[in-house]
């Protein structure tokens, strides 16, 4: 270890006195860590929610409902109010000037704009 | 407030007796750890871990928290990105959690065997029991902690502020955090989770939105917009507009206020070195040099030509001399005489002479009388070269027959060449005549001539384009989403023909065996079917040639004529990307409307595509979920609304929330929105105050509790916040 690095002391030491079992013993490098741990979706599936009394608040229970207010339609590019939609790309735009920009976008950019809004069609 | 980290190793760990709890605020953005009873956490760092490889030794090391870019040169960071133990706001990766806890305890000064203090750690509201139990297991097993307690950070923040009189016993806490936003109602000082609600929008999404918008707006600089830079920009410039629609109207109209609100970020830009225009003298000097060089070349060429002429002249004279000599010599002695010189016969000599004279004349630049000459030549040579031509066949030997055939062949080719040359000459003359006529017509009547030409041009253009359209089946002209096979393709005659051929080819041979290919004619099918064959028509060529001629003519005489490039005429494309020099302007990033467009998603998550309620409506949802009968409770709740959490530092949030909540409450009801004293640290402070209380251990559970009582009990475990 370089001297500068040791002085900066940013690395976690591999052997710590207060631990009963060190990290390198616990996690041999063979397994990829992401497969070892369950993601949130899997945790929630394993939770067995239907068996619980219905009025007990759980992680899934307290999730917010969809909004009842009318959805605000904003231009994808400028952020102004957008009463129009381009039929070819499904992007919202505010006026004719922005429309020209919309038509000059590459399909890559169009896809990105739509995916910000979660409106991109992903073909798999 | 930019990234704040405090990671100096604390030295007073041993001064604390083992009854003093350690307080941890385990947040998705920052991890804070410290001692109970204090007001400031000792160690604060970002909750991320990186495991790069050390370049020199090759071992994988762990680095927790924000990176110092200066130190990064020692590490190879290609295979490790920053990883967080969180998935949304729930801890799921305990390996990373372990590294973080290692680092945290280490910096707190822990030594000796095991952490001998009870721990209070925060979690999200209604944490799934699996995550909770794994965390407890980690703390008990690996660190040897005697007792553990779990609490909700938003609740701690509320209690802390209640302690200081900022909010009342009943109220609602709105906590926009890093990945999620919670609204939790408090009745009698205890949080009622039944009435709480959570939206999956937080500071992370705001930063991400800003980053994506800027990258799309300035694709040239997209590498500049890292997530950290976007976070910096957000912290510095973003604010919440009191009313989004009126604010964008300001910007749309380009008012002065809009101008004031726009911020500019100038990227470093070095202008390209400007070329100094050469002065007059320079130009003159250069021209003179060029002139001299040209002159020199011309002189050289002239000298070469003269020398060549001389040479040929000499050759000619010597040949003439030789001829004269041959004339003087006897008939029979010619072969012997000529064998020295290399010429086989007199005829050869004469032909060489004529060739040399011709080349001499060419070198001298005199007009060629070639056609006449060659005609003479061929005439004279005819009889000599083809002596056998006129002799009838039957008296010739087989060898001579072969010779004769060869000579016939030579003669016909020579004659053919001659004819071609003649035809060419005639055509040229004709063209000249036509051009003359045209010129005359033009001079007589320029206007009508021009019109005529233009009309002709248009006609021919139409014809050519029509043919093109048929070929490509009209798909380029119409609005076709599918591009390749559109309606046009299916209906065109050529396409139908192709289909017919394909189907008949498939059908006819289908009986029993497939005999396609045994006959050579079968393969001709592919030739017919191929699309490329359409291009081999003769017709378009003549039309296109006509078009070219007309357009060149028009370009000469009509100053306003613009040649129509094929394919562009019927399409109006958008802005043509102009290649121009990049100016300083291009390097200026304008952040105007994005300043308040990005935090808007906290109030309208469907701008991002997340179909949930925004901050202001969450308060209403939370009240609705409480299921009570008294009107009074509602009023008490809304009159004490606390904003806490990192995102609540955005300016303008308080006013916006008030407006928003007023919209959903009945008219005239009391609404009072307050911000926590320190939205970022209050959660930790509240937890610290809670842990300092003597009753703390009653709320915590020990290792034996954990193992004996089982999962169900753990699920129901809640601390009681009312420690007063």
mmCIF file with all atom_site columns, C-alpha atoms in Angstrom, chain B residues 375-542:
data_model
loop_
_atom_site.group_PDB
_atom_site.id
_atom_site.type_symbol
_atom_site.label_atom_id
_atom_site.label_alt_id
_atom_site.label_comp_id
_atom_site.label_asym_id
_atom_site.label_entity_id
_atom_site.label_seq_id
_atom_site.pdbx_PDB_ins_code
_atom_site.Cartn_x
_atom_site.Cartn_y
_atom_site.Cartn_z
_atom_site.occupancy
_atom_site.B_iso_or_equiv
_atom_site.pdbx_formal_charge
_atom_site.auth_seq_id
_atom_site.auth_comp_id
_atom_site.auth_asym_id
_atom_site.auth_atom_id
_atom_site.pdbx_PDB_model_num
ATOM 1   C CA . UNK B 1 375 ? -7.765  6.797   -95.562  1.00 0.00 ? 375 UNK B CA 1
ATOM 2   C CA . UNK B 1 376 ? -4.940  7.107   -97.949  1.00 0.00 ? 376 UNK B CA 1
ATOM 3   C CA . UNK B 1 377 ? -2.885  4.912   -95.748  1.00 0.00 ? 377 UNK B CA 1
ATOM 4   C CA . UNK B 1 378 ? -5.485  2.261   -95.448  1.00 0.00 ? 378 UNK B CA 1
ATOM 5   C CA . UNK B 1 379 ? -6.063  2.389   -99.138  1.00 0.00 ? 379 UNK B CA 1
ATOM 6   C CA . UNK B 1 380 ? -2.459  1.998   -99.940  1.00 0.00 ? 380 UNK B CA 1
ATOM 7   C CA . UNK B 1 381 ? -1.967  -0.517  -97.221  1.00 0.00 ? 381 UNK B CA 1
ATOM 8   C CA . UNK B 1 382 ? -5.027  -2.414  -98.213  1.00 0.00 ? 382 UNK B CA 1
ATOM 9   C CA . UNK B 1 383 ? -3.506  -3.698  -101.264 1.00 0.00 ? 383 UNK B CA 1
ATOM 10  C CA . UNK B 1 384 ? -0.219  -4.396  -99.618  1.00 0.00 ? 384 UNK B CA 1
ATOM 11  C CA . UNK B 1 385 ? -1.335  -5.852  -96.368  1.00 0.00 ? 385 UNK B CA 1
ATOM 12  C CA . UNK B 1 386 ? -3.921  -8.031  -97.788  1.00 0.00 ? 386 UNK B CA 1
ATOM 13  C CA . UNK B 1 387 ? -2.379  -9.334  -100.881 1.00 0.00 ? 387 UNK B CA 1
ATOM 14  C CA . UNK B 1 388 ? -4.297  -12.527 -100.547 1.00 0.00 ? 388 UNK B CA 1
ATOM 15  C CA . UNK B 1 389 ? -7.663  -10.842 -100.277 1.00 0.00 ? 389 UNK B CA 1
ATOM 16  C CA . UNK B 1 390 ? -8.457  -10.673 -103.883 1.00 0.00 ? 390 UNK B CA 1
ATOM 17  C CA . UNK B 1 391 ? -7.102  -14.018 -104.779 1.00 0.00 ? 391 UNK B CA 1
ATOM 18  C CA . UNK B 1 392 ? -9.850  -16.608 -105.056 1.00 0.00 ? 392 UNK B CA 1
ATOM 19  C CA . UNK B 1 393 ? -9.881  -19.435 -102.562 1.00 0.00 ? 393 UNK B CA 1
ATOM 20  C CA . UNK B 1 394 ? -9.270  -22.509 -104.620 1.00 0.00 ? 394 UNK B CA 1
ATOM 21  C CA . UNK B 1 395 ? -5.763  -21.701 -105.719 1.00 0.00 ? 395 UNK B CA 1
ATOM 22  C CA . UNK B 1 396 ? -4.503  -21.073 -102.230 1.00 0.00 ? 396 UNK B CA 1
ATOM 23  C CA . UNK B 1 397 ? -2.780  -23.567 -100.012 1.00 0.00 ? 397 UNK B CA 1
ATOM 24  C CA . UNK B 1 398 ? -4.235  -24.219 -96.518  1.00 0.00 ? 398 UNK B CA 1
ATOM 25  C CA . UNK B 1 399 ? -1.608  -22.016 -94.952  1.00 0.00 ? 399 UNK B CA 1
ATOM 26  C CA . UNK B 1 400 ? -2.399  -19.255 -97.321  1.00 0.00 ? 400 UNK B CA 1
ATOM 27  C CA . UNK B 1 401 ? -6.066  -19.762 -96.564  1.00 0.00 ? 401 UNK B CA 1
ATOM 28  C CA . UNK B 1 402 ? -5.378  -19.161 -92.916  1.00 0.00 ? 402 UNK B CA 1
ATOM 29  C CA . UNK B 1 403 ? -3.448  -16.082 -93.828  1.00 0.00 ? 403 UNK B CA 1
ATOM 30  C CA . UNK B 1 404 ? -6.269  -14.880 -95.965  1.00 0.00 ? 404 UNK B CA 1
ATOM 31  C CA . UNK B 1 405 ? -8.782  -15.321 -93.179  1.00 0.00 ? 405 UNK B CA 1
ATOM 32  C CA . UNK B 1 406 ? -6.541  -13.358 -90.859  1.00 0.00 ? 406 UNK B CA 1
ATOM 33  C CA . UNK B 1 407 ? -6.241  -10.584 -93.348  1.00 0.00 ? 407 UNK B CA 1
ATOM 34  C CA . UNK B 1 408 ? -9.970  -10.473 -93.856  1.00 0.00 ? 408 UNK B CA 1
ATOM 35  C CA . UNK B 1 409 ? -10.432 -10.107 -90.150  1.00 0.00 ? 409 UNK B CA 1
ATOM 36  C CA . UNK B 1 410 ? -7.893  -7.337  -89.952  1.00 0.00 ? 410 UNK B CA 1
ATOM 37  C CA . UNK B 1 411 ? -9.488  -5.554  -92.852  1.00 0.00 ? 411 UNK B CA 1
ATOM 38  C CA . UNK B 1 412 ? -12.976 -5.669  -91.420  1.00 0.00 ? 412 UNK B CA 1
ATOM 39  C CA . UNK B 1 413 ? -11.815 -4.357  -88.068  1.00 0.00 ? 413 UNK B CA 1
ATOM 40  C CA . UNK B 1 414 ? -9.917  -1.554  -89.679  1.00 0.00 ? 414 UNK B CA 1
ATOM 41  C CA . UNK B 1 415 ? -12.907 -0.646  -91.761  1.00 0.00 ? 415 UNK B CA 1
ATOM 42  C CA . UNK B 1 416 ? -15.136 -0.764  -88.728  1.00 0.00 ? 416 UNK B CA 1
ATOM 43  C CA . UNK B 1 417 ? -12.909 1.616   -86.892  1.00 0.00 ? 417 UNK B CA 1
ATOM 44  C CA . UNK B 1 418 ? -12.973 3.927   -89.811  1.00 0.00 ? 418 UNK B CA 1
ATOM 45  C CA . UNK B 1 419 ? -16.732 3.895   -89.982  1.00 0.00 ? 419 UNK B CA 1
ATOM 46  C CA . UNK B 1 420 ? -17.021 4.625   -86.290  1.00 0.00 ? 420 UNK B CA 1
ATOM 47  C CA . UNK B 1 421 ? -14.742 7.568   -86.642  1.00 0.00 ? 421 UNK B CA 1
ATOM 48  C CA . UNK B 1 422 ? -16.791 8.927   -89.448  1.00 0.00 ? 422 UNK B CA 1
ATOM 49  C CA . UNK B 1 423 ? -19.980 8.577   -87.549  1.00 0.00 ? 423 UNK B CA 1
ATOM 50  C CA . UNK B 1 424 ? -18.498 10.394  -84.610  1.00 0.00 ? 424 UNK B CA 1
ATOM 51  C CA . UNK B 1 425 ? -17.459 13.255  -86.796  1.00 0.00 ? 425 UNK B CA 1
ATOM 52  C CA . UNK B 1 426 ? -20.897 13.476  -88.283  1.00 0.00 ? 426 UNK B CA 1
ATOM 53  C CA . UNK B 1 427 ? -22.503 13.545  -84.858  1.00 0.00 ? 427 UNK B CA 1
ATOM 54  C CA . UNK B 1 428 ? -20.212 16.280  -83.741  1.00 0.00 ? 428 UNK B CA 1
ATOM 55  C CA . UNK B 1 429 ? -21.058 18.341  -86.720  1.00 0.00 ? 429 UNK B CA 1
ATOM 56  C CA . UNK B 1 430 ? -24.721 17.827  -86.079  1.00 0.00 ? 430 UNK B CA 1
ATOM 57  C CA . UNK B 1 431 ? -24.387 18.838  -82.472  1.00 0.00 ? 431 UNK B CA 1
ATOM 58  C CA . UNK B 1 432 ? -22.553 21.933  -83.476  1.00 0.00 ? 432 UNK B CA 1
ATOM 59  C CA . UNK B 1 433 ? -25.281 22.800  -85.900  1.00 0.00 ? 433 UNK B CA 1
ATOM 60  C CA . UNK B 1 434 ? -27.947 22.267  -83.249  1.00 0.00 ? 434 UNK B CA 1
ATOM 61  C CA . UNK B 1 435 ? -26.128 24.398  -80.719  1.00 0.00 ? 435 UNK B CA 1
ATOM 62  C CA . UNK B 1 436 ? -25.826 27.118  -83.290  1.00 0.00 ? 436 UNK B CA 1
ATOM 63  C CA . UNK B 1 437 ? -29.541 26.989  -83.925  1.00 0.00 ? 437 UNK B CA 1
ATOM 64  C CA . UNK B 1 438 ? -30.312 27.136  -80.225  1.00 0.00 ? 438 UNK B CA 1
ATOM 65  C CA . UNK B 1 439 ? -28.058 30.084  -79.745  1.00 0.00 ? 439 UNK B CA 1
ATOM 66  C CA . UNK B 1 440 ? -29.763 31.904  -82.528  1.00 0.00 ? 440 UNK B CA 1
ATOM 67  C CA . UNK B 1 441 ? -33.140 31.195  -81.108  1.00 0.00 ? 441 UNK B CA 1
ATOM 68  C CA . UNK B 1 442 ? -32.016 32.360  -77.737  1.00 0.00 ? 442 UNK B CA 1
ATOM 69  C CA . UNK B 1 443 ? -30.663 35.535  -79.041  1.00 0.00 ? 443 UNK B CA 1
ATOM 70  C CA . UNK B 1 444 ? -33.831 36.280  -80.874  1.00 0.00 ? 444 UNK B CA 1
ATOM 71  C CA . UNK B 1 445 ? -36.194 35.713  -78.040  1.00 0.00 ? 445 UNK B CA 1
ATOM 72  C CA . UNK B 1 446 ? -34.618 35.166  -74.639  1.00 0.00 ? 446 UNK B CA 1
ATOM 73  C CA . UNK B 1 447 ? -37.789 35.213  -72.567  1.00 0.00 ? 447 UNK B CA 1
ATOM 74  C CA . UNK B 1 448 ? -39.840 32.657  -74.368  1.00 0.00 ? 448 UNK B CA 1
ATOM 75  C CA . UNK B 1 449 ? -36.814 30.471  -74.869  1.00 0.00 ? 449 UNK B CA 1
ATOM 76  C CA . UNK B 1 450 ? -36.212 30.393  -71.160  1.00 0.00 ? 450 UNK B CA 1
ATOM 77  C CA . UNK B 1 451 ? -39.798 29.539  -70.485  1.00 0.00 ? 451 UNK B CA 1
ATOM 78  C CA . UNK B 1 452 ? -39.707 26.789  -72.988  1.00 0.00 ? 452 UNK B CA 1
ATOM 79  C CA . UNK B 1 453 ? -36.627 25.327  -71.424  1.00 0.00 ? 453 UNK B CA 1
ATOM 80  C CA . UNK B 1 454 ? -38.075 25.461  -67.970  1.00 0.00 ? 454 UNK B CA 1
ATOM 81  C CA . UNK B 1 455 ? -41.267 23.788  -69.096  1.00 0.00 ? 455 UNK B CA 1
ATOM 82  C CA . UNK B 1 456 ? -39.301 21.058  -70.767  1.00 0.00 ? 456 UNK B CA 1
ATOM 83  C CA . UNK B 1 457 ? -37.210 20.590  -67.682  1.00 0.00 ? 457 UNK B CA 1
ATOM 84  C CA . UNK B 1 458 ? -40.220 20.269  -65.477  1.00 0.00 ? 458 UNK B CA 1
ATOM 85  C CA . UNK B 1 459 ? -41.754 17.719  -67.760  1.00 0.00 ? 459 UNK B CA 1
ATOM 86  C CA . UNK B 1 460 ? -38.687 15.553  -67.847  1.00 0.00 ? 460 UNK B CA 1
ATOM 87  C CA . UNK B 1 461 ? -38.235 15.864  -64.100  1.00 0.00 ? 461 UNK B CA 1
ATOM 88  C CA . UNK B 1 462 ? -41.761 14.666  -63.581  1.00 0.00 ? 462 UNK B CA 1
ATOM 89  C CA . UNK B 1 463 ? -41.223 11.703  -65.799  1.00 0.00 ? 463 UNK B CA 1
ATOM 90  C CA . UNK B 1 464 ? -38.031 10.704  -64.079  1.00 0.00 ? 464 UNK B CA 1
ATOM 91  C CA . UNK B 1 465 ? -39.549 11.060  -60.667  1.00 0.00 ? 465 UNK B CA 1
ATOM 92  C CA . UNK B 1 466 ? -42.575 9.081   -61.662  1.00 0.00 ? 466 UNK B CA 1
ATOM 93  C CA . UNK B 1 467 ? -40.377 6.247   -62.689  1.00 0.00 ? 467 UNK B CA 1
ATOM 94  C CA . UNK B 1 468 ? -38.462 6.476   -59.498  1.00 0.00 ? 468 UNK B CA 1
ATOM 95  C CA . UNK B 1 469 ? -41.637 6.436   -57.540  1.00 0.00 ? 469 UNK B CA 1
ATOM 96  C CA . UNK B 1 470 ? -42.768 3.315   -59.258  1.00 0.00 ? 470 UNK B CA 1
ATOM 97  C CA . UNK B 1 471 ? -39.502 1.659   -58.581  1.00 0.00 ? 471 UNK B CA 1
ATOM 98  C CA . UNK B 1 472 ? -39.467 2.363   -54.880  1.00 0.00 ? 472 UNK B CA 1
ATOM 99  C CA . UNK B 1 473 ? -43.182 1.806   -54.738  1.00 0.00 ? 473 UNK B CA 1
ATOM 100 C CA . UNK B 1 474 ? -44.036 5.162   -53.405  1.00 0.00 ? 474 UNK B CA 1
ATOM 101 C CA . UNK B 1 475 ? -42.995 4.485   -49.863  1.00 0.00 ? 475 UNK B CA 1
ATOM 102 C CA . UNK B 1 476 ? -40.620 7.395   -49.708  1.00 0.00 ? 476 UNK B CA 1
ATOM 103 C CA . UNK B 1 477 ? -43.322 9.898   -50.389  1.00 0.00 ? 477 UNK B CA 1
ATOM 104 C CA . UNK B 1 478 ? -45.887 8.832   -47.883  1.00 0.00 ? 478 UNK B CA 1
ATOM 105 C CA . UNK B 1 479 ? -46.024 8.779   -44.178  1.00 0.00 ? 479 UNK B CA 1
ATOM 106 C CA . UNK B 1 480 ? -45.103 5.236   -43.499  1.00 0.00 ? 480 UNK B CA 1
ATOM 107 C CA . UNK B 1 481 ? -44.334 4.152   -40.040  1.00 0.00 ? 481 UNK B CA 1
ATOM 108 C CA . UNK B 1 482 ? -43.192 0.738   -41.031  1.00 0.00 ? 482 UNK B CA 1
ATOM 109 C CA . UNK B 1 483 ? -40.728 1.892   -43.603  1.00 0.00 ? 483 UNK B CA 1
ATOM 110 C CA . UNK B 1 484 ? -40.009 -1.211  -45.582  1.00 0.00 ? 484 UNK B CA 1
ATOM 111 C CA . UNK B 1 485 ? -43.192 -2.931  -46.575  1.00 0.00 ? 485 UNK B CA 1
ATOM 112 C CA . UNK B 1 486 ? -45.951 -0.416  -46.636  1.00 0.00 ? 486 UNK B CA 1
ATOM 113 C CA . UNK B 1 487 ? -49.185 -0.178  -48.505  1.00 0.00 ? 487 UNK B CA 1
ATOM 114 C CA . UNK B 1 488 ? -47.393 1.153   -51.560  1.00 0.00 ? 488 UNK B CA 1
ATOM 115 C CA . UNK B 1 489 ? -45.272 -1.912  -51.894  1.00 0.00 ? 489 UNK B CA 1
ATOM 116 C CA . UNK B 1 490 ? -48.101 -4.316  -51.824  1.00 0.00 ? 490 UNK B CA 1
ATOM 117 C CA . UNK B 1 491 ? -50.038 -2.648  -54.554  1.00 0.00 ? 491 UNK B CA 1
ATOM 118 C CA . UNK B 1 492 ? -47.375 -1.865  -57.106  1.00 0.00 ? 492 UNK B CA 1
ATOM 119 C CA . UNK B 1 493 ? -47.358 -3.761  -60.313  1.00 0.00 ? 493 UNK B CA 1
ATOM 120 C CA . UNK B 1 494 ? -43.752 -4.774  -60.118  1.00 0.00 ? 494 UNK B CA 1
ATOM 121 C CA . UNK B 1 495 ? -44.207 -6.179  -56.694  1.00 0.00 ? 495 UNK B CA 1
ATOM 122 C CA . UNK B 1 496 ? -47.266 -8.121  -57.713  1.00 0.00 ? 496 UNK B CA 1
ATOM 123 C CA . UNK B 1 497 ? -45.354 -9.573  -60.600  1.00 0.00 ? 497 UNK B CA 1
ATOM 124 C CA . UNK B 1 498 ? -42.584 -10.660 -58.307  1.00 0.00 ? 498 UNK B CA 1
ATOM 125 C CA . UNK B 1 499 ? -45.000 -12.329 -55.983  1.00 0.00 ? 499 UNK B CA 1
ATOM 126 C CA . UNK B 1 500 ? -46.585 -14.161 -58.837  1.00 0.00 ? 500 UNK B CA 1
ATOM 127 C CA . UNK B 1 501 ? -43.253 -15.481 -59.986  1.00 0.00 ? 501 UNK B CA 1
ATOM 128 C CA . UNK B 1 502 ? -42.330 -16.630 -56.534  1.00 0.00 ? 502 UNK B CA 1
ATOM 129 C CA . UNK B 1 503 ? -45.579 -18.455 -55.992  1.00 0.00 ? 503 UNK B CA 1
ATOM 130 C CA . UNK B 1 504 ? -45.571 -20.137 -59.371  1.00 0.00 ? 504 UNK B CA 1
ATOM 131 C CA . UNK B 1 505 ? -42.014 -21.224 -58.866  1.00 0.00 ? 505 UNK B CA 1
ATOM 132 C CA . UNK B 1 506 ? -42.983 -22.766 -55.593  1.00 0.00 ? 506 UNK B CA 1
ATOM 133 C CA . UNK B 1 507 ? -46.140 -24.365 -56.926  1.00 0.00 ? 507 UNK B CA 1
ATOM 134 C CA . UNK B 1 508 ? -45.378 -25.776 -60.323  1.00 0.00 ? 508 UNK B CA 1
ATOM 135 C CA . UNK B 1 509 ? -42.642 -28.046 -59.202  1.00 0.00 ? 509 UNK B CA 1
ATOM 136 C CA . UNK B 1 510 ? -44.365 -29.087 -56.062  1.00 0.00 ? 510 UNK B CA 1
ATOM 137 C CA . UNK B 1 511 ? -45.903 -32.247 -57.355  1.00 0.00 ? 511 UNK B CA 1
ATOM 138 C CA . UNK B 1 512 ? -44.010 -35.089 -55.812  1.00 0.00 ? 512 UNK B CA 1
ATOM 139 C CA . UNK B 1 513 ? -40.476 -33.909 -56.135  1.00 0.00 ? 513 UNK B CA 1
ATOM 140 C CA . UNK B 1 514 ? -38.972 -30.544 -56.221  1.00 0.00 ? 514 UNK B CA 1
ATOM 141 C CA . UNK B 1 515 ? -37.369 -30.360 -59.589  1.00 0.00 ? 515 UNK B CA 1
ATOM 142 C CA . UNK B 1 516 ? -36.538 -26.697 -59.529  1.00 0.00 ? 516 UNK B CA 1
ATOM 143 C CA . UNK B 1 517 ? -33.048 -26.189 -60.739  1.00 0.00 ? 517 UNK B CA 1
ATOM 144 C CA . UNK B 1 518 ? -32.603 -29.177 -63.008  1.00 0.00 ? 518 UNK B CA 1
ATOM 145 C CA . UNK B 1 519 ? -33.241 -27.053 -66.042  1.00 0.00 ? 519 UNK B CA 1
ATOM 146 C CA . UNK B 1 520 ? -31.103 -24.056 -66.683  1.00 0.00 ? 520 UNK B CA 1
ATOM 147 C CA . UNK B 1 521 ? -34.076 -21.850 -67.488  1.00 0.00 ? 521 UNK B CA 1
ATOM 148 C CA . UNK B 1 522 ? -35.271 -22.162 -63.906  1.00 0.00 ? 522 UNK B CA 1
ATOM 149 C CA . UNK B 1 523 ? -32.525 -19.983 -62.626  1.00 0.00 ? 523 UNK B CA 1
ATOM 150 C CA . UNK B 1 524 ? -33.617 -17.232 -64.945  1.00 0.00 ? 524 UNK B CA 1
ATOM 151 C CA . UNK B 1 525 ? -36.456 -16.812 -62.497  1.00 0.00 ? 525 UNK B CA 1
ATOM 152 C CA . UNK B 1 526 ? -34.161 -15.116 -60.071  1.00 0.00 ? 526 UNK B CA 1
ATOM 153 C CA . UNK B 1 527 ? -33.105 -12.674 -62.650  1.00 0.00 ? 527 UNK B CA 1
ATOM 154 C CA . UNK B 1 528 ? -36.700 -11.728 -63.237  1.00 0.00 ? 528 UNK B CA 1
ATOM 155 C CA . UNK B 1 529 ? -37.486 -11.535 -59.606  1.00 0.00 ? 529 UNK B CA 1
ATOM 156 C CA . UNK B 1 530 ? -34.585 -9.439  -58.593  1.00 0.00 ? 530 UNK B CA 1
ATOM 157 C CA . UNK B 1 531 ? -35.428 -5.900  -57.815  1.00 0.00 ? 531 UNK B CA 1
ATOM 158 C CA . UNK B 1 532 ? -32.162 -4.680  -59.174  1.00 0.00 ? 532 UNK B CA 1
ATOM 159 C CA . UNK B 1 533 ? -33.132 -5.736  -62.620  1.00 0.00 ? 533 UNK B CA 1
ATOM 160 C CA . UNK B 1 534 ? -35.572 -2.905  -62.807  1.00 0.00 ? 534 UNK B CA 1
ATOM 161 C CA . UNK B 1 535 ? -32.705 -0.573  -63.061  1.00 0.00 ? 535 UNK B CA 1
ATOM 162 C CA . UNK B 1 536 ? -31.547 -1.972  -66.340  1.00 0.00 ? 536 UNK B CA 1
ATOM 163 C CA . UNK B 1 537 ? -34.180 -0.330  -68.428  1.00 0.00 ? 537 UNK B CA 1
ATOM 164 C CA . UNK B 1 538 ? -33.092 1.706   -71.372  1.00 0.00 ? 538 UNK B CA 1
ATOM 165 C CA . UNK B 1 539 ? -35.817 4.249   -71.085  1.00 0.00 ? 539 UNK B CA 1
ATOM 166 C CA . UNK B 1 540 ? -34.855 6.057   -67.897  1.00 0.00 ? 540 UNK B CA 1
ATOM 167 C CA . UNK B 1 541 ? -31.379 6.539   -69.203  1.00 0.00 ? 541 UNK B CA 1
ATOM 168 C CA . UNK B 1 542 ? -32.489 8.666   -72.073  1.00 0.00 ? 542 UNK B CA 1
#
